Coordinates of C-alpha atoms in Angstrom, one line a residue:
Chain A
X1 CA 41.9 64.2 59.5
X2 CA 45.0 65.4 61.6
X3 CA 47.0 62.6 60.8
X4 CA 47.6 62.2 64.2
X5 CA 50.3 59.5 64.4
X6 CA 52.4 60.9 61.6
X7 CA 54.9 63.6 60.8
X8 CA 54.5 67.1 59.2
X9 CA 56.1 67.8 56.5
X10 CA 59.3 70.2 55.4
X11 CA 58.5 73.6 54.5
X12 CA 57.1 74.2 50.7
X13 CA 59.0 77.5 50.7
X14 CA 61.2 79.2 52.8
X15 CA 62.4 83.3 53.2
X16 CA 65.2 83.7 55.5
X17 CA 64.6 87.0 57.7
X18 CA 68.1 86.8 59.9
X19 CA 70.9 84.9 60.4
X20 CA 72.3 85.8 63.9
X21 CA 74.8 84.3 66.2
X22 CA 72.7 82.2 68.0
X23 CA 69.1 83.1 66.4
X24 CA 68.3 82.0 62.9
X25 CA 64.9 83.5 62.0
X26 CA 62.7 82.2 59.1
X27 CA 59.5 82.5 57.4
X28 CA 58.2 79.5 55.9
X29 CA 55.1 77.8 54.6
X30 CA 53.9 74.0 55.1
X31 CA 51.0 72.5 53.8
X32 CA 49.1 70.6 56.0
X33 CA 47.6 67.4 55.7
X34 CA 44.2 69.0 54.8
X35 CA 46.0 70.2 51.7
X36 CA 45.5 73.8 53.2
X37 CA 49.1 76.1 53.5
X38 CA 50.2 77.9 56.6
X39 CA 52.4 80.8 57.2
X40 CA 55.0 80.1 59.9
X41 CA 58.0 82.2 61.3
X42 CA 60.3 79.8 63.1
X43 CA 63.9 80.0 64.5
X44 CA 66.3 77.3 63.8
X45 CA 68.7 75.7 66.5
X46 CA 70.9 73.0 66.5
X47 CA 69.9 71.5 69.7
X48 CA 71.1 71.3 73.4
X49 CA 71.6 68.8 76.1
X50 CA 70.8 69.6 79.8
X51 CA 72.7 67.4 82.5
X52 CA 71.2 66.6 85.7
X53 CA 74.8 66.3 87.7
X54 CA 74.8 64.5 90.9
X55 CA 77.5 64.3 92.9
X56 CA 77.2 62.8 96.1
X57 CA 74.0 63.6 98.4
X58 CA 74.3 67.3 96.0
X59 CA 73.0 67.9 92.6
X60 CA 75.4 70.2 90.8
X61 CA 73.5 73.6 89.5
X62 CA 74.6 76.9 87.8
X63 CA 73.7 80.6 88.4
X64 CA 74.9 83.1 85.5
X65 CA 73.2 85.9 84.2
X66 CA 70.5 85.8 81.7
X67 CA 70.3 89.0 80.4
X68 CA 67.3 88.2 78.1
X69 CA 65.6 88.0 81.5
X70 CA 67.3 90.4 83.1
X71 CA 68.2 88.3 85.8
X72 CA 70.7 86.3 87.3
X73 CA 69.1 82.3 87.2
X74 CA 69.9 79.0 88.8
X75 CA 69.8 76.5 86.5
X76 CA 70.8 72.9 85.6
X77 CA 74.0 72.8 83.2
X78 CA 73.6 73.0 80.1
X79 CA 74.7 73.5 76.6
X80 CA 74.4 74.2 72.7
X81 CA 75.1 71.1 69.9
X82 CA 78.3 72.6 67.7
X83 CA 76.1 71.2 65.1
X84 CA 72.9 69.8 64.1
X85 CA 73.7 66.2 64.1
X86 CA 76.2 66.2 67.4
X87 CA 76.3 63.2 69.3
X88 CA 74.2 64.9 72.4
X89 CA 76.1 62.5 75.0
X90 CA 79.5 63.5 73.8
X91 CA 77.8 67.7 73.6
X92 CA 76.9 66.6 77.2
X93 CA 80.4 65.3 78.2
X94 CA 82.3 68.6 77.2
X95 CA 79.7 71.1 78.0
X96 CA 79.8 69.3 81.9
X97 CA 83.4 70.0 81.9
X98 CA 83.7 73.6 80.5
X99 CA 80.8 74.3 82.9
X100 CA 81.2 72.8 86.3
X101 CA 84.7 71.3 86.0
X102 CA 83.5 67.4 85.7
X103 CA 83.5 63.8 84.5
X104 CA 80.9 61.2 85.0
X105 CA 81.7 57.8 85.1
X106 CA 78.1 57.4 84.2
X107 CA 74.8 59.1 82.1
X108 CA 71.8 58.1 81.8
X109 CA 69.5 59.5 79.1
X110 CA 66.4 60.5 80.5
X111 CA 64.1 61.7 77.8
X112 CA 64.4 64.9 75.7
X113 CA 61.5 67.8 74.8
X114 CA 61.1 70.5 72.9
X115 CA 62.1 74.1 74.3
X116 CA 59.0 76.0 72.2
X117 CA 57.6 73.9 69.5
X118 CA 55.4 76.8 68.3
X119 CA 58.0 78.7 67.6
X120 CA 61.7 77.1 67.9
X121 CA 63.2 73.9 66.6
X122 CA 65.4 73.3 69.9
X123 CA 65.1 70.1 70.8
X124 CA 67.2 69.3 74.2
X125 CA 68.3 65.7 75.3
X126 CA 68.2 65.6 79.5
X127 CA 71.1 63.0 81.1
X128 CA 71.4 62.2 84.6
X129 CA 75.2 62.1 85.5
X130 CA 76.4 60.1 88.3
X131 CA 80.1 58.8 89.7
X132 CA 81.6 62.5 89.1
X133 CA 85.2 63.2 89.0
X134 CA 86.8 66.6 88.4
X135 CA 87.0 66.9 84.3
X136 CA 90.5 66.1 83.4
X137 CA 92.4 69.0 81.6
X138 CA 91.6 72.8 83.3
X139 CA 88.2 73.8 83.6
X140 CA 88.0 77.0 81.2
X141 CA 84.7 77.6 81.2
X142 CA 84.3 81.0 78.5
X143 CA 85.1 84.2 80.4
X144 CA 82.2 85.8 78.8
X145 CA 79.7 83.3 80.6
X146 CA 80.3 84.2 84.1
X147 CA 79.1 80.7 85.5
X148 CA 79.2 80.2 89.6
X149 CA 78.7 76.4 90.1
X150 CA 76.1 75.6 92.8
X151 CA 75.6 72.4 94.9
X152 CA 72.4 72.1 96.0
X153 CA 71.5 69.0 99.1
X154 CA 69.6 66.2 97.6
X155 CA 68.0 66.7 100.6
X156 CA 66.5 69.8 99.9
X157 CA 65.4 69.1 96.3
X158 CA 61.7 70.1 97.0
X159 CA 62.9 73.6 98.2
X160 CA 65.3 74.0 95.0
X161 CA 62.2 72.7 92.5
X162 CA 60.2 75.7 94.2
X163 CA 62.7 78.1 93.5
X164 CA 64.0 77.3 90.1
X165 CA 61.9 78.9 87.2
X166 CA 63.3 77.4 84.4
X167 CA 62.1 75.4 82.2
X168 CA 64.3 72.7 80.8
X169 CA 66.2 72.6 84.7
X170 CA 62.5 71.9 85.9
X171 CA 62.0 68.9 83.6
X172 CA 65.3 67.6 85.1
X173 CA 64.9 68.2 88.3
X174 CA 61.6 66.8 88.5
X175 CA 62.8 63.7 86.9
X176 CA 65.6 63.5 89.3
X177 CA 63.1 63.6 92.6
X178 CA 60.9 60.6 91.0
X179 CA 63.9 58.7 90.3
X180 CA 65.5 59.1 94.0
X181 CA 61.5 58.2 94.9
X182 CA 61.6 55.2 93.0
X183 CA 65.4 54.2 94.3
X184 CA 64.5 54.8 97.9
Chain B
X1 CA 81.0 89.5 92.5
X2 CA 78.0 88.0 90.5
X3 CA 75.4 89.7 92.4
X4 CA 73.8 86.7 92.6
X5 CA 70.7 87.7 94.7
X6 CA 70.0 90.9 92.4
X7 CA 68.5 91.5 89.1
X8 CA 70.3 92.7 85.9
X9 CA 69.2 95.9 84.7
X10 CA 67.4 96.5 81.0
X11 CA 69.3 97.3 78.0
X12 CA 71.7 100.2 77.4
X13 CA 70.6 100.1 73.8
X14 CA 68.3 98.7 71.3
X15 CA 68.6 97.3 67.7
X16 CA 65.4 96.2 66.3
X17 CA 65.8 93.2 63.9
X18 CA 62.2 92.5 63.0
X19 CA 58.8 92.7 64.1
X20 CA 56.8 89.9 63.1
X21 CA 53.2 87.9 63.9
X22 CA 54.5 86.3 66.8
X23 CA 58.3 87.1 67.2
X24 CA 59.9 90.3 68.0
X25 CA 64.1 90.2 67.7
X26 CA 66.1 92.5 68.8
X27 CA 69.7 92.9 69.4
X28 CA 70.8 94.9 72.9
X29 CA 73.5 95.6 74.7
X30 CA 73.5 94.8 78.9
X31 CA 76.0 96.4 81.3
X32 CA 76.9 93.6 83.8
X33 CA 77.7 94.1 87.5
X34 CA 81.4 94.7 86.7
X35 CA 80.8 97.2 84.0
X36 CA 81.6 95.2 81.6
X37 CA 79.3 95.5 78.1
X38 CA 77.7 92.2 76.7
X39 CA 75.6 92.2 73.7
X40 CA 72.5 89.7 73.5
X41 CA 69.7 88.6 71.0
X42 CA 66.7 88.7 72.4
X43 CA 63.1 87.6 71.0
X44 CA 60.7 89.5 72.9
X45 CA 57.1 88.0 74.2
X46 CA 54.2 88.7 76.2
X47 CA 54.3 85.3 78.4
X48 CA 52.2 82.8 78.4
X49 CA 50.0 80.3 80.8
X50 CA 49.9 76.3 80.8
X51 CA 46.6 74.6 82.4
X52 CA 46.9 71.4 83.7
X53 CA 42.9 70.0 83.2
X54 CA 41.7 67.2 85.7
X55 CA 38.4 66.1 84.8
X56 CA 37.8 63.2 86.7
X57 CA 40.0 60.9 86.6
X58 CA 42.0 62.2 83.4
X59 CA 44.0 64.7 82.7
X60 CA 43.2 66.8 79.3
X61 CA 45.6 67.3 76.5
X62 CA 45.7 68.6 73.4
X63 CA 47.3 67.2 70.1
X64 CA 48.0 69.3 67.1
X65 CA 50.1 70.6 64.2
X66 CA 53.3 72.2 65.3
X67 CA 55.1 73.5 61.8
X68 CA 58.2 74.2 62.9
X69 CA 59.0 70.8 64.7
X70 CA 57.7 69.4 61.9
X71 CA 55.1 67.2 63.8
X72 CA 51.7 66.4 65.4
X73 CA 52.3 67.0 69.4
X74 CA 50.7 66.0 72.3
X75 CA 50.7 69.4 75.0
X76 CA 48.7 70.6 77.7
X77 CA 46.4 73.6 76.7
X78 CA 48.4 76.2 76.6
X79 CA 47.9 80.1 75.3
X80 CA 49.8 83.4 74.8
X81 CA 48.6 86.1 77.0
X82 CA 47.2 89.1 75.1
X83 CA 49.2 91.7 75.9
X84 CA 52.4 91.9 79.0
X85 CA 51.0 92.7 82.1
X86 CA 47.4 90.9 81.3
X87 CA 46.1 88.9 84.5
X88 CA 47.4 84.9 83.9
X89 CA 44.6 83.3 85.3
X90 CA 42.0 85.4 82.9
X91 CA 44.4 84.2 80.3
X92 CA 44.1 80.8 81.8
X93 CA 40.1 80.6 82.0
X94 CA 39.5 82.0 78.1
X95 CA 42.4 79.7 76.8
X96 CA 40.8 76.7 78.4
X97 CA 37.7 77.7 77.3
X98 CA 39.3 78.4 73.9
X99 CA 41.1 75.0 73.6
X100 CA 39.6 72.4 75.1
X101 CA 35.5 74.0 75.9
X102 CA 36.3 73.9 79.9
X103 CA 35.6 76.0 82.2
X104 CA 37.1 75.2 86.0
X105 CA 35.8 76.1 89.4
X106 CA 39.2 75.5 91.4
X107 CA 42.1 76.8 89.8
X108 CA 45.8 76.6 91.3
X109 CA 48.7 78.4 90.5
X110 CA 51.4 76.0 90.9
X111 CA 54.4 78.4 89.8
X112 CA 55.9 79.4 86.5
X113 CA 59.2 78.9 84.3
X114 CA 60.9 80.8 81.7
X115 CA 60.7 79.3 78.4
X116 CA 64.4 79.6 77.4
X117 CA 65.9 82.5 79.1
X118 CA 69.0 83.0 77.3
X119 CA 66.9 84.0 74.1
X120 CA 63.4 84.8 74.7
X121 CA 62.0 87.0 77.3
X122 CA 58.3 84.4 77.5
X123 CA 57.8 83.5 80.9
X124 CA 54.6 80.4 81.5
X125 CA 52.4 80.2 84.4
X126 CA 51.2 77.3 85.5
X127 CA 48.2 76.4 86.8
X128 CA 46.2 73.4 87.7
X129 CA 42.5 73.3 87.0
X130 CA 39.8 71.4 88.6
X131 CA 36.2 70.8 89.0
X132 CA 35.6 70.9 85.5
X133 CA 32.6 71.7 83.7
X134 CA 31.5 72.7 80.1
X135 CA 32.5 76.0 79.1
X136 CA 29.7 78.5 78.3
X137 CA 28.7 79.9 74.8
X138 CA 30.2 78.3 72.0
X139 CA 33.4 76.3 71.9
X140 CA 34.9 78.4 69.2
X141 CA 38.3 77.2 68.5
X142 CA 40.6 78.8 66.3
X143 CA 40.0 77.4 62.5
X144 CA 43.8 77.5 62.1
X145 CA 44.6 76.1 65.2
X146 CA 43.8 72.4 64.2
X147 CA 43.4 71.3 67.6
X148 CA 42.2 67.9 68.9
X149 CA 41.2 67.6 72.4
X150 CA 43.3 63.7 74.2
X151 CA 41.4 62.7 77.3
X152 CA 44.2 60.8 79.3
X153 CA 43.3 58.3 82.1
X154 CA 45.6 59.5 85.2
X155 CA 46.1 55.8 86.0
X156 CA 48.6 55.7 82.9
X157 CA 50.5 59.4 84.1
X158 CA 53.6 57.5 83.8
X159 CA 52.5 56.2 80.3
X160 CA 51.6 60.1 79.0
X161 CA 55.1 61.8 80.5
X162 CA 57.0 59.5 78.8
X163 CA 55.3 60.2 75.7
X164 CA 55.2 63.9 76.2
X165 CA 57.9 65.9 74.7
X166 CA 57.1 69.5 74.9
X167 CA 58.8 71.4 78.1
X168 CA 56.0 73.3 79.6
X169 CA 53.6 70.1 79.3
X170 CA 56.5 67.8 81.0
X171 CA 56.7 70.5 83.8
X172 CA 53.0 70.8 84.2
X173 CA 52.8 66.9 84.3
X174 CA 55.4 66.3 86.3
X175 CA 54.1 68.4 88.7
X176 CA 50.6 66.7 88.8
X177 CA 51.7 63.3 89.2
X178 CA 53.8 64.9 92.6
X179 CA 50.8 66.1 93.7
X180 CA 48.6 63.4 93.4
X181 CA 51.6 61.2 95.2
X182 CA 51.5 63.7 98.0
X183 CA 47.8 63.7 98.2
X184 CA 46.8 59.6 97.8

């Protein structure tokens, strides 16, 4: 009865309620497989990548301020596809060097989720970057962002996992301390 | 110069965009630490919990019809508290209740993430729940809500996360499977 193994379908019709500069906001409806038809509103994204950057025994981190939040928040880098579509690895490559000033000689793509399926069609790819370099070119990162980079001990990784309440640099960091587990 | 230790104060002013079922948008404007003005959209939410079910030897998820990813996903129980400010675990107990017919005897609060805090202001708790047992009165899941209860042997816990694909269930399982390593 729930078609459990398959897709859902597109929306059957769609009213757009705003188009903002990062928030696109929808109402749309879908009918389900039950033939019955739902009322949904749902913002649109393009996507986002979130790099879990290790340099040496430190894991690279951000802290910026979130005003949504209204706090300042230590977090994995991260960053928005230009487009629907973007290649997430080469996403991931420029958004590690506009925000903490690196190259990795290698990435590893660990898995990807979705921010808020209820309610948001984000969908972020996570990479684990090793062998870092500093990013060739300057580092701009945007003025506007006001990004302090953050290294963080490996050694300490259960303290930082306690302290960071974020979602998507949870995932990552999580990931991170089974995969040292599992290496050492 | 970031203050990075302190909060960032509420908005200096407030567009409403819309006011819908489950999304409120909003467009403010944040004076930052160095007085400088930034402006922000912001969907507004109560916050949420995330249960993380052991009966037994399996964990309990739930699979169902998520419109605007445009697929069937497998989650942990999960729920919207009523109103900001309502107690999280009373959220925790009826939305277990609500989802999955549990009620739990041990409950742990295992910390909580924002959802996406450049953009929405939902912030999940987490909590694990054991010593499970039917939940009294009638299991009365929303009609709408289409929800089919998974049963998940923790044996395969490696299996399920690399299945998973929804960030608050990927937390919440991630942090299980650390706690059963640090317990066995």
């Amino acid at each position: 009865m729930t078609g459990a193994d398959g897709g859902l379908g597109p929306p059957i019709s769609t009213e757009r309620i705003h188009d903002g500069v990062i928030v696109n906001l929808r109402r749309s409806e879908y009918r389900r497989p039950d033939g019955s038809v739902v009322t949904r509103e749902v913002m649109d994204h393009p996507g986002a990548v979130v790099m879990v950057p290790v340099e040496g025994d430190h894991v690279l981190l951000v802290r910026q301020p979130r005003e949504a939040v209204e706090e300042f928040t230590l977090e994995l880098p991260a960053g928005k596809l230009d487009h629907r579509g973007e290649d997430p690895l080469a996403c991931a490559k420029r958004e590690l060097a506009e925000e903490v000033g690196r190259q990795a000689a290698t990435w590893r793509d660990v898995g990807g989720f979705y921010t808020a399926p209820a309610i948001l069609t984000e969908f972020i790819h996570c990479f684990i970057a090793t062998d870092l370099a500093p990013a060739e070119g300057e580092h701009e990162a945007d003025e506007d962002e006001m990004i302090e980079v953050v290294p963080w001990p490996l050694a300490d990784l259960a303290a930082l996992i306690d302290q960071v309440h974020d979602a998507k640099s949870l995932v990552g960091l999580l990931r991170l301390e089974r995969e040292l587990r599992a290496a050492g």
